[in-house]
Backbone as a ProteinNet text record, in pm:
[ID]
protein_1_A
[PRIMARY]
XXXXXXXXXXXXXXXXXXXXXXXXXXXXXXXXXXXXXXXXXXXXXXXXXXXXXXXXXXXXXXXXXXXXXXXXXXXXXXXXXXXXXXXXXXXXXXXXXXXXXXXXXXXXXXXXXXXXXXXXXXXXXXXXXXXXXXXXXXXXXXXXXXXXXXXX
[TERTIARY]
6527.7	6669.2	6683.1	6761.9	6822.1	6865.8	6880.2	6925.3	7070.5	7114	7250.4	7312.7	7210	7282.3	7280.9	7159.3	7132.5	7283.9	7299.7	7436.8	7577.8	7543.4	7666.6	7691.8	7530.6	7541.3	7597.6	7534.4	7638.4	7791.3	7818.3	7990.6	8016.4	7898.8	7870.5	7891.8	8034.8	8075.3	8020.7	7923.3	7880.6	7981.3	8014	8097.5	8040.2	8188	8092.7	8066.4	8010.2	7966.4	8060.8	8058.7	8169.1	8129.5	8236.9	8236.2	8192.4	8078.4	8029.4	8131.4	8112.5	8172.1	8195.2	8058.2	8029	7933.2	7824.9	7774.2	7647.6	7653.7	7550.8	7587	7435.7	7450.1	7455.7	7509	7431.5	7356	7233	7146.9	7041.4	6909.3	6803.3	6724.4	6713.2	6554.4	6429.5	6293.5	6207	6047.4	6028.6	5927.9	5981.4	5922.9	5958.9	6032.2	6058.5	6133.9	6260.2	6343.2	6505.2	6558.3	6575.2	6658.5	6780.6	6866.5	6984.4	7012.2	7136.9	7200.9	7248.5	7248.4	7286.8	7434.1	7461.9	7597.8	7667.7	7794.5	7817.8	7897.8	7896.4	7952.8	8105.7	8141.9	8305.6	8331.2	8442.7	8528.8	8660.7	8706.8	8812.4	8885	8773.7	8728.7	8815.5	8736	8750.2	8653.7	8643.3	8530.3	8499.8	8403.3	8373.8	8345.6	8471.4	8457.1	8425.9	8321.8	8282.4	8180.5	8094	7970.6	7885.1	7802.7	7726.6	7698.7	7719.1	7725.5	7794.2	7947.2	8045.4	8195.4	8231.1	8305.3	8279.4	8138.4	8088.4	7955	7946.9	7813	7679.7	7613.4	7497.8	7499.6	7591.9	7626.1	7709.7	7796.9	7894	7885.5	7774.3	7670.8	7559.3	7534.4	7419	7502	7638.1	7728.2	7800.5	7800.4	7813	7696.9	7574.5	7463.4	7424.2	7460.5	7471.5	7571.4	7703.2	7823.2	7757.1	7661.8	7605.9	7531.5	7411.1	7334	7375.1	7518.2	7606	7594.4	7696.2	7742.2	7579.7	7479.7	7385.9	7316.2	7320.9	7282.1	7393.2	7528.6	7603.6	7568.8	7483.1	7442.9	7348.9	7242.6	7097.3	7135.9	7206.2	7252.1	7340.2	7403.5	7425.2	7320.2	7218	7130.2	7029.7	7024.8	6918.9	6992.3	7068	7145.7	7139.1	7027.1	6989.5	6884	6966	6872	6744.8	6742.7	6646.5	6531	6538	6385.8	6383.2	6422.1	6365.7	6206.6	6134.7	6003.2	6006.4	6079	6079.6	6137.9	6149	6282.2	6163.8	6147.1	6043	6024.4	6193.1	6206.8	6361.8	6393.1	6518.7	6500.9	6605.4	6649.8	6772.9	6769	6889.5	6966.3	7043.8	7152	7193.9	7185.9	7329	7365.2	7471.7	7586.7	7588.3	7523.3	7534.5	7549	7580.8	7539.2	7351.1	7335.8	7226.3	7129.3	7246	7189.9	7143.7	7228.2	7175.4	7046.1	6957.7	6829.3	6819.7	6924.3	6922.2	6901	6927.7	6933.9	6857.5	6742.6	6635.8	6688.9	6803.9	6852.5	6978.5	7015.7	7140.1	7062.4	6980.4	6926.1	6884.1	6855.1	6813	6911.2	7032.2	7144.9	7129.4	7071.9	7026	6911.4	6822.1	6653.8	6665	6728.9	6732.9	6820.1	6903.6	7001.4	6884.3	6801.8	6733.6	6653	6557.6	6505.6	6543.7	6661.2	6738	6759.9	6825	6834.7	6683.9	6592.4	6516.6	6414.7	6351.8	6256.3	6201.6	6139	5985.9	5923	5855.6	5794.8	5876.7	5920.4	5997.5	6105.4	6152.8	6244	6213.6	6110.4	6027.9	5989.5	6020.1	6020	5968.1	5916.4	5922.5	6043.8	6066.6	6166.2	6161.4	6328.1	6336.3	6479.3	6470.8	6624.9	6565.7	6757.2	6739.3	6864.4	6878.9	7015	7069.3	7184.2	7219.9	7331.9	7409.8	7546.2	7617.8	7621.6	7750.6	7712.7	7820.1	7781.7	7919	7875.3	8026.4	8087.5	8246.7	8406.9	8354.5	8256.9	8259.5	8254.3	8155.4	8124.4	7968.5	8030.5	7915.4	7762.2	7755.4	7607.4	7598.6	7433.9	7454.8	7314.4	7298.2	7155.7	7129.9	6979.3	6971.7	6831.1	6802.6	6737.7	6641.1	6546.1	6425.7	6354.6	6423.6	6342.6	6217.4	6181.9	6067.1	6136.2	6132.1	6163.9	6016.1	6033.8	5952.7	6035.7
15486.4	15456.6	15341.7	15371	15243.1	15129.5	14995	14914.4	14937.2	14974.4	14980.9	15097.8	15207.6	15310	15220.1	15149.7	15052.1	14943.6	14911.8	14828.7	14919.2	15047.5	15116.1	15132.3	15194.9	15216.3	15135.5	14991.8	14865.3	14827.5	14937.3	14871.9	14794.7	14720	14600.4	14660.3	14533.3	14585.4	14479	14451.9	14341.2	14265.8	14131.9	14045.8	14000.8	13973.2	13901.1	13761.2	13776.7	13626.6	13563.8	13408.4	13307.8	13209.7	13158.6	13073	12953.2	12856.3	12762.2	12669.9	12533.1	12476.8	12307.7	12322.9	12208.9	12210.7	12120.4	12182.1	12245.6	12348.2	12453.8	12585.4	12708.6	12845.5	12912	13040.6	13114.4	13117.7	13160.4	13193.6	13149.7	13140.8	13154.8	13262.8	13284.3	13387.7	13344.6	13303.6	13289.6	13366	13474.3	13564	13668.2	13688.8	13790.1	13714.6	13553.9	13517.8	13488.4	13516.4	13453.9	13354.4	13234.8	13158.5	13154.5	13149.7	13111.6	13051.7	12962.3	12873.5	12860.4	12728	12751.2	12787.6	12894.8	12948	12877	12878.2	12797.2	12886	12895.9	12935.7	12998.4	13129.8	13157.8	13241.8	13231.4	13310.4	13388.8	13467.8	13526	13458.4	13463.5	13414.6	13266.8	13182.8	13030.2	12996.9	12860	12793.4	12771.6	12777.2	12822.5	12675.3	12589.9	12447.2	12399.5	12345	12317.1	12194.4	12165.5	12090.7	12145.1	12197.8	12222.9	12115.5	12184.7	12071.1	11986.7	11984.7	11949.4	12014.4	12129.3	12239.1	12327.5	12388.1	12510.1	12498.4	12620	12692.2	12738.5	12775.5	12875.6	12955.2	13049.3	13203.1	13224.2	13158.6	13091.3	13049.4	12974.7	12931.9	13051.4	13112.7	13242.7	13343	13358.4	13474.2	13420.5	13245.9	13215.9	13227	13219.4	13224.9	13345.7	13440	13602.6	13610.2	13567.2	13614.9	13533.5	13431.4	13360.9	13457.2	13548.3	13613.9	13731.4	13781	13877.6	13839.2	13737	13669.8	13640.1	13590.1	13605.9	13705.3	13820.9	13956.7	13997.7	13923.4	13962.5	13920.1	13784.7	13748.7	13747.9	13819.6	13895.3	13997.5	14115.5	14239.6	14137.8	14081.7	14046.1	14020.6	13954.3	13837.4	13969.7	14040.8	14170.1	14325.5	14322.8	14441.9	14518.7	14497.9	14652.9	14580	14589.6	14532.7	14641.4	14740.9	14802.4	14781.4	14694.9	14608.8	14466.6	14473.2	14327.6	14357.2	14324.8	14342	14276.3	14143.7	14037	13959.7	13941.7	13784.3	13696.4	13598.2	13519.6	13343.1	13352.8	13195.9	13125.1	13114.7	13032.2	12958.9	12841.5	12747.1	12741.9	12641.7	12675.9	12499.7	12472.6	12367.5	12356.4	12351.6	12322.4	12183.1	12218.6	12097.7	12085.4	11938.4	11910.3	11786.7	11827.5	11648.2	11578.9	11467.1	11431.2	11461.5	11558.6	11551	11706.2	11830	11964.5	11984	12078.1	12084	12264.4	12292.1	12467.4	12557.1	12455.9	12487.7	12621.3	12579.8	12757.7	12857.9	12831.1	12964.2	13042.7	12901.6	12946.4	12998.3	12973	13008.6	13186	13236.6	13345.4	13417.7	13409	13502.4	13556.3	13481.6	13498.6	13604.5	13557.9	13580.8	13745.6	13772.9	13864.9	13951.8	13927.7	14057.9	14069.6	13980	14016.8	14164.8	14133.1	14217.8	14373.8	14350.1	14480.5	14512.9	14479.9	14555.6	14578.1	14501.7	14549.5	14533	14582.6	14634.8	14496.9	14480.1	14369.7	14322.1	14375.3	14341.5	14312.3	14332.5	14284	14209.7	14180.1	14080.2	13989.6	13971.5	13845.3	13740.2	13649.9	13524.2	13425.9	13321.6	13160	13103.3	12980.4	12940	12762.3	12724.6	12608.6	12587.4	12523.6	12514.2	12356	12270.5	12148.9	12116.4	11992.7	11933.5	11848.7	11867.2	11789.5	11701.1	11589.9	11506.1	11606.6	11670.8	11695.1	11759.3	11917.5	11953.1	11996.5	12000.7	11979.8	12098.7	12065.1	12088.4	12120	12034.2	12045.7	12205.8	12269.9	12420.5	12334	12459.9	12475.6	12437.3	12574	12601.7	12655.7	12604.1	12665.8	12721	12803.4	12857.9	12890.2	12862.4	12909.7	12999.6	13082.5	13189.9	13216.7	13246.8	13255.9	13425.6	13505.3	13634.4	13704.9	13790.8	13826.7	14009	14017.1	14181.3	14178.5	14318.8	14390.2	14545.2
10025.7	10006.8	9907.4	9832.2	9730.4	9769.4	9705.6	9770.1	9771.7	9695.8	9684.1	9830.5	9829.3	9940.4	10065.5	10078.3	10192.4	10196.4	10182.4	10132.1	10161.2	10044.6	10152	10289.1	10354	10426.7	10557.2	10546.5	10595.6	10541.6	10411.8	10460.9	10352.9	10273.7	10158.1	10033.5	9942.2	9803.8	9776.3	9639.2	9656.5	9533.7	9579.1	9469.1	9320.3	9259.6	9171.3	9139	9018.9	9005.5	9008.5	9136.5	9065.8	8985.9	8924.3	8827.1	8845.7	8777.7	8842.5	8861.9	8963.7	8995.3	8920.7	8877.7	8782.3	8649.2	8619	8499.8	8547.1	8566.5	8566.3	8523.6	8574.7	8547.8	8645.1	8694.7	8805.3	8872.9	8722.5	8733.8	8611.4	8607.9	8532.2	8513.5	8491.9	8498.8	8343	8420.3	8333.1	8379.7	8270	8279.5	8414.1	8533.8	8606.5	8737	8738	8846.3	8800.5	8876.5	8864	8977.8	8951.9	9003.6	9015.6	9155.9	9155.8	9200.5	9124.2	9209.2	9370.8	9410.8	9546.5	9564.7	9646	9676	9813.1	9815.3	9911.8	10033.1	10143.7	10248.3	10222.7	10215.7	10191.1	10256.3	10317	10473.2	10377.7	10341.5	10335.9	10176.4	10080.4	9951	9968.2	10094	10061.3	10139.2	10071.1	10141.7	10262.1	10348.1	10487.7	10542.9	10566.7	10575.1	10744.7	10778.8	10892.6	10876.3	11017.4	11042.4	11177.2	11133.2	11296.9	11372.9	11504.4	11594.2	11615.9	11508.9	11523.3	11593.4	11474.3	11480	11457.2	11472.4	11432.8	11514.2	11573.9	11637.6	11557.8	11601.4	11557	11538.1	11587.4	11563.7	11462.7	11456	11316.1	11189.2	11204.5	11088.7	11048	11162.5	11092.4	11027	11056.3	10981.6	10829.3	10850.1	10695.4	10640.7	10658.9	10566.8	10573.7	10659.6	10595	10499.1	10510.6	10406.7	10246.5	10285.3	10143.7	10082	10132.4	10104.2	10048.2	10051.8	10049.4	9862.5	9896.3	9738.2	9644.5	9711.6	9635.8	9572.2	9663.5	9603.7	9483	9452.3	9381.1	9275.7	9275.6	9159.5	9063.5	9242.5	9162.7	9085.3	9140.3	9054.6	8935	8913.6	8774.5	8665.3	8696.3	8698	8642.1	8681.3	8664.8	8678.2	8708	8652.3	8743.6	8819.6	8872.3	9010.7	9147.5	9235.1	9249.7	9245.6	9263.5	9171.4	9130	9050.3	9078.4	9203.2	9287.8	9373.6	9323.1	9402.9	9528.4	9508.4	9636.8	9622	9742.1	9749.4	9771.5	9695.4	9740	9831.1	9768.7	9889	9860.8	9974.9	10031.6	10057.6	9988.5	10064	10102.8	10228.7	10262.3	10314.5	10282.9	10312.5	10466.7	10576.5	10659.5	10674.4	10666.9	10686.2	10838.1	10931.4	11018.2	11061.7	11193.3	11269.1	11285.5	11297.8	11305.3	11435	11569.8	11654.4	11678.2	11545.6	11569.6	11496.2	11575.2	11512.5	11485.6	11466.4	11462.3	11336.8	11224	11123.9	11055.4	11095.8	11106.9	11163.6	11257.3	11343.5	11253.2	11187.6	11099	10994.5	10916.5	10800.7	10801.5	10925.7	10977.4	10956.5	10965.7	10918	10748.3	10666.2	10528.3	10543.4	10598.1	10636.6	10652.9	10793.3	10848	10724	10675.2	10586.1	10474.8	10438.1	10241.7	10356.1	10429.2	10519.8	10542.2	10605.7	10639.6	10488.5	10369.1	10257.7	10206.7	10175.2	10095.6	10204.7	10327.6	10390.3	10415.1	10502.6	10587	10464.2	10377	10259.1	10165.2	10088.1	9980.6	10054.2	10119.7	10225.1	10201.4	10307.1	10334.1	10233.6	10320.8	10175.5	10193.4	10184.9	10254.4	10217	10261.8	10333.9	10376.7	10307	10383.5	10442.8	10533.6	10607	10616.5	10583.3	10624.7	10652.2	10733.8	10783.2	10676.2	10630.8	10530.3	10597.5	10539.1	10608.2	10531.2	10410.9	10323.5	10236.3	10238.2	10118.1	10047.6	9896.8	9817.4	9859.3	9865.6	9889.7	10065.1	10151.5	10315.2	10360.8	10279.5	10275	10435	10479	10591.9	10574.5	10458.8	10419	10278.4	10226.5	10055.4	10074.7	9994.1	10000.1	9884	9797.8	9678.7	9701.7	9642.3	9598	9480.5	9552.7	9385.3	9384.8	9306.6	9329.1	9261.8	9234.5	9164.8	9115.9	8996.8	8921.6	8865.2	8892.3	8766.8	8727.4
[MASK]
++++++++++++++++++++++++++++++++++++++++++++++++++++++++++++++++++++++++++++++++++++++++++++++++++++++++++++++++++++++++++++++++++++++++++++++++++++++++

């Protein structure tokens, strides 16, 4: 199955690129990896403004860093035209915006983790990985996650 039928088949139009927010790009790509920028948490195309462990849960936070992973695949298919020449997702990072006393952040990050997976299979999914607690992230977006893939 394609990535794209995989995607239908969940229901997923994928967005497009937004416009950076400050001075940067999307995206990079040098030789067969592409970098992207970190994307930030968005609920109902606005910013998904919270703090774990404040006003926001774990379950809450794993469905913004799925809806991130959403928008990131929007930017791989820009970024490369064509997801179906992603060999691998090869590593996330990931932002949450928390208190000093939640330690869940890996649980939220898993909402990302788990969707590259389900679209592009156990192997090409799978990535390494960092999740960390941040005080703040710009415009008080939940969570940002950036992305490093591999085409051929």
């Amino acid at each position: 199955m394609s990535v794209y039928d995989k995607l239908s088949s969940l229901g997923i139009s994928l967005p497009p690129v937004s416009a950076p927010a400050a001075a940067y790009v999307p995206f990079v790509q040098t030789g067969n990896l592409v970098f992207l920028s970190g994307h930030i948490a968005k609920k109902d195309g606005k910013v998904w403004v919270g703090q774990l462990g404040a006003n926001i849960g774990t379950d809450e936070g794993k469905q913004a860093a799925r809806a991130i992973a959403i928008d990131l695949l929007g930017t791989l298919h820009a970024a490369v035209g064509d997801l179906n020449k992603v060999k691998r997702i090869v590593k996330v990072m990931s932002l949450v915006n928390s208190v000093g006393t939640f330690t869940e952040q890996h649980l939220v990050t898993n909402g990302a983790s788990e969707f590259f997976a389900e679209v592009f299979g156990p192997e090409k999914g799978a990535h390494a990985r960092s999740a960390f607690g941040v005080a703040q992230i710009p415009m008080g977006a939940c969570v940002e996650i950036e992305l490093i893939a591999e085409i051929g």
